[in-house]
Short mmCIF file of C-alpha atoms in Angstrom, two decimals:
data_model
loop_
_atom_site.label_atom_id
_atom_site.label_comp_id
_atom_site.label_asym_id
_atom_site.label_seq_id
_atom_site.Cartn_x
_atom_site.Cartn_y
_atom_site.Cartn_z
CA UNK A 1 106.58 11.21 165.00
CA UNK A 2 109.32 10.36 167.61
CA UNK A 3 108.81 12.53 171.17
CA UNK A 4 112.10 14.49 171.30
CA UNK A 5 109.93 17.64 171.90
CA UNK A 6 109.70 17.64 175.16
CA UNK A 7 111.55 20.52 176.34
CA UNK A 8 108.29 22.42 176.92
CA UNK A 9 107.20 25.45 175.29
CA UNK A 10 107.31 28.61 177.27
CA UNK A 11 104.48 31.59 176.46
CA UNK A 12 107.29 33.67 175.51
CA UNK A 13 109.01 31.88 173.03
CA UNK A 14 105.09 31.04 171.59
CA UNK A 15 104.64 34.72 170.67
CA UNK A 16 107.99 35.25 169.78
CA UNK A 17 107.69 32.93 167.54
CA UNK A 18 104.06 33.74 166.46
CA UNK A 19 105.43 37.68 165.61
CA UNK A 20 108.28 35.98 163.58
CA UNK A 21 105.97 33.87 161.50
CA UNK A 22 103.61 36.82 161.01
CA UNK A 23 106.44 39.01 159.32
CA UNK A 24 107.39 36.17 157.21
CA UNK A 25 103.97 35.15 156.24
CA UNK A 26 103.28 39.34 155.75
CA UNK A 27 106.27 39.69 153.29
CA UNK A 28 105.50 36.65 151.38
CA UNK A 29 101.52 38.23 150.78
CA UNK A 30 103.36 41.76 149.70
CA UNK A 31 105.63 40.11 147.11
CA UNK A 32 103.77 37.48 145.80
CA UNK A 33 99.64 37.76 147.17
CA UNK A 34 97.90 35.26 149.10
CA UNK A 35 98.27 31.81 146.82
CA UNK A 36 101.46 31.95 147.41
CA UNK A 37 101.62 32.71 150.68
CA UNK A 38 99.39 29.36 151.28
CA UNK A 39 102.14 27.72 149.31
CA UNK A 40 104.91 28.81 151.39
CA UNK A 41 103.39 27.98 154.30
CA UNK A 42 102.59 24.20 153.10
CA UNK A 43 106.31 23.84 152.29
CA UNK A 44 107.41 24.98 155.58
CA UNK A 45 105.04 22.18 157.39
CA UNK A 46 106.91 19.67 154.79
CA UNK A 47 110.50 21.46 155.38
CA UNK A 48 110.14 20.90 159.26
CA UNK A 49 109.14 16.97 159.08
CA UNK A 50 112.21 15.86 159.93
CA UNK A 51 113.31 18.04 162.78
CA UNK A 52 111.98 17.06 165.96
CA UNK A 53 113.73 19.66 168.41
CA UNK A 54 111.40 21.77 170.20
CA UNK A 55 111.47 24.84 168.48
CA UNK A 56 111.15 23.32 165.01
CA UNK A 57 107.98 21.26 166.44
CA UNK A 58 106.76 24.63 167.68
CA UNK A 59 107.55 26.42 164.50
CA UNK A 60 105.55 23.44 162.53
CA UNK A 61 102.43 23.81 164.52
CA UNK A 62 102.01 27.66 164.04
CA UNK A 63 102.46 26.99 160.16
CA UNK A 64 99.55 24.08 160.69
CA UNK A 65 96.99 26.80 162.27
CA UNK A 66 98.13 29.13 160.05
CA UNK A 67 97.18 27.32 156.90
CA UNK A 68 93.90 26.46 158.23
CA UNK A 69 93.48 30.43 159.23
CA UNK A 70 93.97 31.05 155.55
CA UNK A 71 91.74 28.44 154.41
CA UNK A 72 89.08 30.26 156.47
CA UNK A 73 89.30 32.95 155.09
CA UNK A 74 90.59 32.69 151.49
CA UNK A 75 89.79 28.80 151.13
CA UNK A 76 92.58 26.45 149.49
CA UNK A 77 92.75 23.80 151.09
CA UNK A 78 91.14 20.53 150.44
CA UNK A 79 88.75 18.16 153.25
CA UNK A 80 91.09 16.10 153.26
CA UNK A 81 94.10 18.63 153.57
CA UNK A 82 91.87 20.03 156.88
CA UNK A 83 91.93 16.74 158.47
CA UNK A 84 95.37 15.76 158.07
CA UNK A 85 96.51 18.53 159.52
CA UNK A 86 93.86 19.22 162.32
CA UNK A 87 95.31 15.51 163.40
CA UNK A 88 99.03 17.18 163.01
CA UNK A 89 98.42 19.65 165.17
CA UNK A 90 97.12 17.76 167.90
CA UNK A 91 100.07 15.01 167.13
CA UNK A 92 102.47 17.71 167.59
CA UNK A 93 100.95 19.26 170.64
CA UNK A 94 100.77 15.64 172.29
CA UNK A 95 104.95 15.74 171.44
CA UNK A 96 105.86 18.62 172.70
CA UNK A 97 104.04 17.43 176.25
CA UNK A 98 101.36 20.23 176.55
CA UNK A 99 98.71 19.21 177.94
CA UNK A 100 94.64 19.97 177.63
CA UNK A 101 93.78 22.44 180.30
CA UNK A 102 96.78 21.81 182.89
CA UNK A 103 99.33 24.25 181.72
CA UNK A 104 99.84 27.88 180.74
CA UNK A 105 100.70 26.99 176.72
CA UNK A 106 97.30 24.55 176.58
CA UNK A 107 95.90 28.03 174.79
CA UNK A 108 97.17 26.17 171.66
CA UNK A 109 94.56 23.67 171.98
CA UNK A 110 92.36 26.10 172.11
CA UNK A 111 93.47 28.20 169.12
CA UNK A 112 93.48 24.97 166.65
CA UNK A 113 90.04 23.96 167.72
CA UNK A 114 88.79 27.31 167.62
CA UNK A 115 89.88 27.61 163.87
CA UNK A 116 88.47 24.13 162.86
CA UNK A 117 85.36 25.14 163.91
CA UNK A 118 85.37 28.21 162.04
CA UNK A 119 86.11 26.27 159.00
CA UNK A 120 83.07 24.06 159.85
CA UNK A 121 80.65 27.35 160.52
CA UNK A 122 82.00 28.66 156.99
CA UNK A 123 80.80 25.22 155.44
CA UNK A 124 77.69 25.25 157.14
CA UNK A 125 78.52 21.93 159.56
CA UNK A 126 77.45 23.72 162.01
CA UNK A 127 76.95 20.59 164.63
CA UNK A 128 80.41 19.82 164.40
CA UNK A 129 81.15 23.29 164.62
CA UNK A 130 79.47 23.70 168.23
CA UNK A 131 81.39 20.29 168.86
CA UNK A 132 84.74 22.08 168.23
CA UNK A 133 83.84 24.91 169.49
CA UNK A 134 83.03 22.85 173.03
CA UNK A 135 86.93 21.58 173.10
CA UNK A 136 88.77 24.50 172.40
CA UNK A 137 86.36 25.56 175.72
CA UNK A 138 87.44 22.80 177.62
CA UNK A 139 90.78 21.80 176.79
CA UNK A 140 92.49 25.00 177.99
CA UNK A 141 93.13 26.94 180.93
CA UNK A 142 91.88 30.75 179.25
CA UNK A 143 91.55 34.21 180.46
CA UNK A 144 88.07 34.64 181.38
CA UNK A 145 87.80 37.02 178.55
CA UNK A 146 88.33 34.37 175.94
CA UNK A 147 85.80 31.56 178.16
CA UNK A 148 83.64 34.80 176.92
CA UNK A 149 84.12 34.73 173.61
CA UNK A 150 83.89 30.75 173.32
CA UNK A 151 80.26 31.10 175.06
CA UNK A 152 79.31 33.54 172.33
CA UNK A 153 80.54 31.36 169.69
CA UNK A 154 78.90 28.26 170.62
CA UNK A 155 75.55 30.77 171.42
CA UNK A 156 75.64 31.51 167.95
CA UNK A 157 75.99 27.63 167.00
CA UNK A 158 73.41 26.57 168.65
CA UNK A 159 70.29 29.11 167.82
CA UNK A 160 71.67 27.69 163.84
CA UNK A 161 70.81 24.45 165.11
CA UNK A 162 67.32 25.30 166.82
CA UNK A 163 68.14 25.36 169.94
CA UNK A 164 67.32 28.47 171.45
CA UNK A 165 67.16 27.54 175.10
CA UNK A 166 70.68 26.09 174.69
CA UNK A 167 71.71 29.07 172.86
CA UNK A 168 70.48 31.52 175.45
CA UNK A 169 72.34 29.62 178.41
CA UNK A 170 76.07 30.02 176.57
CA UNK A 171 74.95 33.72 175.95
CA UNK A 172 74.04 34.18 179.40
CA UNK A 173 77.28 32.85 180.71
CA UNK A 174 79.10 34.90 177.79
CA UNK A 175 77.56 38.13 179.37
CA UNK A 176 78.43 37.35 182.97
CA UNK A 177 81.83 36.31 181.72
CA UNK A 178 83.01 39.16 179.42
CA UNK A 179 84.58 42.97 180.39
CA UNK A 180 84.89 43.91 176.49
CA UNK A 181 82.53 46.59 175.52
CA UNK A 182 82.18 45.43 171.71
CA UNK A 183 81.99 41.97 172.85
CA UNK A 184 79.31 41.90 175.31
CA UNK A 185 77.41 44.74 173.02
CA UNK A 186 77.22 41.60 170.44
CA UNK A 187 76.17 39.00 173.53
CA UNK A 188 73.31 41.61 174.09
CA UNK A 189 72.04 41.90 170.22
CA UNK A 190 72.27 38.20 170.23
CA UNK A 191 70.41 37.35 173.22
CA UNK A 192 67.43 39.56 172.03
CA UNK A 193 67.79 38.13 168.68
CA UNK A 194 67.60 34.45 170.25
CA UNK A 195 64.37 35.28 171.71
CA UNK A 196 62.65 36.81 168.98
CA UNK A 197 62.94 34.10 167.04
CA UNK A 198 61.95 31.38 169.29
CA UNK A 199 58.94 33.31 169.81
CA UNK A 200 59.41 35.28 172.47
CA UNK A 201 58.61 38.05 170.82
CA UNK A 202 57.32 40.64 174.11
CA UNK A 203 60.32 39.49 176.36
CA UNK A 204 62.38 40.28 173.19
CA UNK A 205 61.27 43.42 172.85
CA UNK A 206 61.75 44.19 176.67
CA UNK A 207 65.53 43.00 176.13
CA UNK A 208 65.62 45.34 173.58
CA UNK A 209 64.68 48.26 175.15
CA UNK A 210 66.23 47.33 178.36
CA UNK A 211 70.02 47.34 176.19
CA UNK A 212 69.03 49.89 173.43
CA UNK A 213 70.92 52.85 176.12
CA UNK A 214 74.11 50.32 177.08
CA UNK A 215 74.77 48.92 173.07
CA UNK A 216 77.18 51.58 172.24
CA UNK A 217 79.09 49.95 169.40
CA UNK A 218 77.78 51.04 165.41
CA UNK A 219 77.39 47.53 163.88
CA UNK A 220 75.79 46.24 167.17
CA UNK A 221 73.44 49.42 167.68
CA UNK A 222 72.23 49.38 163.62
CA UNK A 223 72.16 45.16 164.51
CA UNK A 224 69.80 46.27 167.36
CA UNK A 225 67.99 48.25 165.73
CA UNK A 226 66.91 45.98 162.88
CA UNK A 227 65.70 43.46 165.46
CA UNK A 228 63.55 46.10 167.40
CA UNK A 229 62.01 46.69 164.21
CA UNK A 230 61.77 42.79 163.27
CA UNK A 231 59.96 42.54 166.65
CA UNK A 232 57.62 45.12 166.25
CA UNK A 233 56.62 43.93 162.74
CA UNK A 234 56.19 40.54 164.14
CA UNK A 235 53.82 41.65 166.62
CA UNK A 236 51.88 44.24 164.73
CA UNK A 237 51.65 42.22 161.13
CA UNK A 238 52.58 46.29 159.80
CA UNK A 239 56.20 45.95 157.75
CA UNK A 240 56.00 49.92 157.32
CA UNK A 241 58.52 50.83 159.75
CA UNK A 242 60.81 47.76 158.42
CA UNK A 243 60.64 49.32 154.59
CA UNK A 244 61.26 53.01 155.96
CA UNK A 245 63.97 51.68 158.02
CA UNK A 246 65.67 50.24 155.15
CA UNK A 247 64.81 52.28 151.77
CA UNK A 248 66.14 55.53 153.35
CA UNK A 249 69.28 56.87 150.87
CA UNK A 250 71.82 56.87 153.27
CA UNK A 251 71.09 54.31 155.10
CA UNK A 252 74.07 51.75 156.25
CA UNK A 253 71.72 48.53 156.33
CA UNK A 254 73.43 45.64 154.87
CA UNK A 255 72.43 43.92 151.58
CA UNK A 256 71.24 41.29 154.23
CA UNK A 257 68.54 42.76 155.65
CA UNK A 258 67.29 44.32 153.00
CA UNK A 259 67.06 40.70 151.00
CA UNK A 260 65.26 40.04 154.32
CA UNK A 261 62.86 42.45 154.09
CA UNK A 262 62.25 41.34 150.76
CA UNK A 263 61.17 37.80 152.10
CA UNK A 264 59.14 39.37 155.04
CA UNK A 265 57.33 40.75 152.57
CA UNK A 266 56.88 37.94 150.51
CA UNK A 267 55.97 35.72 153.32
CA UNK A 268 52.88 38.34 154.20
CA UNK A 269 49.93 37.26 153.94
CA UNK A 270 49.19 40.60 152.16
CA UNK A 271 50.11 41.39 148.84
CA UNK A 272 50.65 44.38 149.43
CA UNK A 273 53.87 45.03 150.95
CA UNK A 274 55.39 42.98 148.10
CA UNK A 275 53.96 45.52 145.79
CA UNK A 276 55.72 48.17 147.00
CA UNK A 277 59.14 46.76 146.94
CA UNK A 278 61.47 47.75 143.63
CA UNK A 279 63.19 44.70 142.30
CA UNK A 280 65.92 42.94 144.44
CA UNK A 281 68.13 44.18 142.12
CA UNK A 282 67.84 47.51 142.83
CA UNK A 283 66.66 47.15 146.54
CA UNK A 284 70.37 45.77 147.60
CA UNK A 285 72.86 46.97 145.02
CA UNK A 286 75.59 46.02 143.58
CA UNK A 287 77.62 45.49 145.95
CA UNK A 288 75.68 42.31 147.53
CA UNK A 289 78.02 39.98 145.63
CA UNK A 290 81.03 41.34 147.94
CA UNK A 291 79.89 39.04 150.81
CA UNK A 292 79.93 34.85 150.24
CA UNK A 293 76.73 35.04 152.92
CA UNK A 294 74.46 37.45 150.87
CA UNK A 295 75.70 35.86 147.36
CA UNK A 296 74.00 33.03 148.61
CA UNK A 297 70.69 34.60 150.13
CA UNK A 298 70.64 36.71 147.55
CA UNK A 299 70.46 33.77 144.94
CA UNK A 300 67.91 31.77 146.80
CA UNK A 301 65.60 35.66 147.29
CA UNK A 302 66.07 35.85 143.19
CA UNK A 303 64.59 32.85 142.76
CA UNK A 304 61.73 33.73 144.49
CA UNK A 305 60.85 36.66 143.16
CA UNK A 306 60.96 35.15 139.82
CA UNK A 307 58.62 32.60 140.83
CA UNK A 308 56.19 36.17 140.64
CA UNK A 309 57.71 36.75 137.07
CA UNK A 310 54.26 35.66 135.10
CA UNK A 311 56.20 36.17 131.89
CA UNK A 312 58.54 33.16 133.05
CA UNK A 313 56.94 29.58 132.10
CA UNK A 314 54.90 28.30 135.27
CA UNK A 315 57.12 24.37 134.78
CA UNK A 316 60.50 26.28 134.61
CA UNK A 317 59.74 28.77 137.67
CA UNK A 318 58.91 25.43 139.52
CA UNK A 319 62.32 23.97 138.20
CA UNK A 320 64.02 27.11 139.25
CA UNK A 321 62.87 26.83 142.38
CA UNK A 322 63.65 23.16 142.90
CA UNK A 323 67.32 24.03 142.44
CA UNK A 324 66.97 26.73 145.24
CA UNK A 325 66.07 24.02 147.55
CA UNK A 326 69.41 22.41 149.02
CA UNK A 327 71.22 25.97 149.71
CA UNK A 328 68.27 26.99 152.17
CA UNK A 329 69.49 24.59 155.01
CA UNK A 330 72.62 26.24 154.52
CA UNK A 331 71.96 29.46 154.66
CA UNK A 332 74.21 31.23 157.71
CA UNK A 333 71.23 31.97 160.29
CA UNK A 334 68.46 30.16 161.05
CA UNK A 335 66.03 33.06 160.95
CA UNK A 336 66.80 33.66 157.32
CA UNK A 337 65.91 29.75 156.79
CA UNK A 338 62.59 30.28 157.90
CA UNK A 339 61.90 33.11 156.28
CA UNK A 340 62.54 31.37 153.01
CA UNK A 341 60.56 28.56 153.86
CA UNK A 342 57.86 30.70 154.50
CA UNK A 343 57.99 32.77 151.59
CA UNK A 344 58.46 29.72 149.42
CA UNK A 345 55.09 28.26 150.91
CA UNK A 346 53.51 31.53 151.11
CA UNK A 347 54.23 31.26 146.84
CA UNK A 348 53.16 27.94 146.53
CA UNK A 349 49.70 28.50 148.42
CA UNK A 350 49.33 31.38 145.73
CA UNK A 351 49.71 29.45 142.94
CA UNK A 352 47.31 26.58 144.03
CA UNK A 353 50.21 23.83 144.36
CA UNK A 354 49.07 22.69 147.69
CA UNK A 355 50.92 19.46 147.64
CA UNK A 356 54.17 21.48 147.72
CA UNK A 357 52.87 24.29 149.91
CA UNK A 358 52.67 21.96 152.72
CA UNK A 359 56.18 20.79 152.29
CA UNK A 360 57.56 23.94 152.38
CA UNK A 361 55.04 25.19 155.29
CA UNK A 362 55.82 21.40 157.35
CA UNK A 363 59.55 23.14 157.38
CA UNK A 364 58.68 26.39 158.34
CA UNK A 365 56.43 24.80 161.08
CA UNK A 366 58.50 22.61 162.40
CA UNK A 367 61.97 24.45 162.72
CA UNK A 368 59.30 27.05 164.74
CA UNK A 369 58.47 24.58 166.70
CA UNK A 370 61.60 23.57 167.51
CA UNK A 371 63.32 26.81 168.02
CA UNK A 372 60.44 27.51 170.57
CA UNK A 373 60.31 24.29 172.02
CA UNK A 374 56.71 23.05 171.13
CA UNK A 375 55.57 26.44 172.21
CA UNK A 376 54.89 28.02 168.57
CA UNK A 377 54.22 26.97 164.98
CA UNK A 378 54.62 30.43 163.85
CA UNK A 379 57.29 32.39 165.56
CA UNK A 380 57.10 34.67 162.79
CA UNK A 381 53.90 35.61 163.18
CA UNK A 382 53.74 35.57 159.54
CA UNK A 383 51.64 32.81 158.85
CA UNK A 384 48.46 32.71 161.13
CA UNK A 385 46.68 32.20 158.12
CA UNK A 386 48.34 29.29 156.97
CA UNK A 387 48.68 27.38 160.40
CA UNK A 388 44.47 26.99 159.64
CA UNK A 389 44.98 25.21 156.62
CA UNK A 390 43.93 21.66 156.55
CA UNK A 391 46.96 20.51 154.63
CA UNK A 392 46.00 16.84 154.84
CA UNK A 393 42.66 17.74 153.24
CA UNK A 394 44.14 20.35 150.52
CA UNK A 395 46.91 17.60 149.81
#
């Protein structure tokens, strides 16, 4: 790529430009539906490889983040694809003569980053996600709004990883940073949620109660809500409130945290709270399928309560359940992770396979213990019981 771009882009003619694209882009998903939308906006990256003025460069890079939008949310685009054009867009943005974090237009930066490490989150990388999510911070010059946002983003990155000191330092500087009321209502839900489960389970609940009048957004309040109760089951060992919370008829609760509940339950050291759950089918609905995040949690949660199913052959529940075993590291958040772990170990104790108790309990134990740093084995507090075992000995 020759630099003949380097007119410089003005903010202006970037949104113009942006609004243009969006009614092409719009017209093309009305006529013909979203394949083809993807298509047309691959040819137009091909189309513009030859011209090198400015506004064709600038017209090129839209169409780059634009097919990697749509591959975030629809998907087709191949690794590969991602790459090439991730390195594009960069190319082009190095042409054109903005540069990182010195200029008004080094948003763009910014914005491709951003989306890359989307598309990482959505496959579950999410180290490199963080690690994008850490450039498009510092490569730009951005409304301290948006620094906001970026600080919530790579919060959420880094509790996935484990880190939940980490995580509660971008959160902190997200909630200093940000004036939007929906925005800083999700900060709040996930700096209580970052302490409950790294263990901190009483200055959880404090942050809990010390939001619960300020969180006035619905998804964030009913998100608030179902930690408060997580919390308070964790620290009384009594799931009650968590199963009246979530079985009421017209409840709103997401599929999620009812397949939750169902592997609270299972991870209990009492039967008994198992017992009184209905089959997953019926506890979630039908409509658990709608969401790529509970298709997979729901999946994994089958499996496990089929490993109850006494009818089922012991050797192919164990096979199932073998199968189950590379989707739980990617599972979306890192409390769900442990919950399965738990649940699985809590099954295998049960049925006297010690051997691969322990390997499911080691998990469980040690993503506690690094989530509270060394602090706790059981951040749960779902498996006293099990933290006694000598698994050495029983091995």
């Amino acid at each position: 790529m020759t630099r003949k771009g380097r007119e410089g882009w003005k903010k202006t003619a970037i949104d113009e430009t942006k609004r243009a694209i969006k009614v092409e882009l719009d017209q093309i998903l009305q006529q013909s539906g979203e394949a083809e939308r993807l298509n047309y906006i691959l040819e137009q990256i091909q189309f513009l490889e030859s011209s090198e003025d400015s506004d064709a460069l600038l017209r090129r890079f839209i169409f780059i983040v634009s097919a990697l939008v749509h591959h975030d949310r629809h998907g087709g685009l191949g690794k590969r694809q991602i790459q090439d054009l991730s390195n594009l867009g960069q190319a082009i943005l190095r042409v054109a003569g903005v540069k990182p974090g010195h200029t008004q237009v080094s948003f763009l930066y910014s914005e491709l980053h951003t989306i890359i490490s989307d598309i990482h989150h959505s496959n579950s990388e999410i180290l490199q996600a963080l690690w994008e999510r850490q450039l498009a911070a510092q490569m730009a010059i951005m409304p301290q709004e948006h620094t906001a946002r970026q600080n919530l983003g790579m919060g959420i990155y880094a509790l996935r990883l484990g880190n939940a000191s980490l995580a509660l330092h971008f959160l902190d500087r997200a909630l200093a940073d940000c004036d939007d009321s929906k925005v800083t209502d999700t900060i709040r839900v996930w700096i209580v949620k970052s302490h409950r489960i790294s263990g901190q389970l009483e200055a959880g609940l404090e942050k809990a109660k010390a939001v619960d009048s300020e969180v006035t957004d619905p998804s964030c309040r009913q998100e608030l809500t179902w930690e408060q109760t997580c919390l308070e089951s964790s620290l009384s060992g009594d799931l009650t409130e968590m199963m009246s919370l979530l079985r009421k008829q017209k409840s709103d609760y997401s599929s999620s945290y009812k397949l939750e509940l169902y592997l609270w339950a299972a991870g209990h050291k009492k039967t008994q709270w198992l017992e009184r759950l209905p089959k997953i089918s019926r506890l979630v609905g039908s409509r658990v399928m709608e969401s790529p995040k509970n298709a997979q949690l729901f999946a994994i949660t089958q499996s496990l309560e089929e490993a109850y199913d006494s009818e089922i052959p012991f050797a192919k529940r164990l096979a199932d359940i073998k199968k189950i075993l590379p989707k739980i590291s990617g599972l979306y958040y890192i409390d769900q992770e442990i919950l399965v772990w738990n649940a699985l170990a809590r099954w295998l104790y049960r049925s006297r396979h010690y051997q691969l108790a322990a390997i499911a309990f080691y998990e469980y134990k040690s993503i506690s213990l690094k989530l509270s740093e060394g602090r706790d084995a059981d951040v749960l507090r779902l498996a006293a019981d099990l933290l006694e075992v000598n698994w050495l000995q029983k091995s």
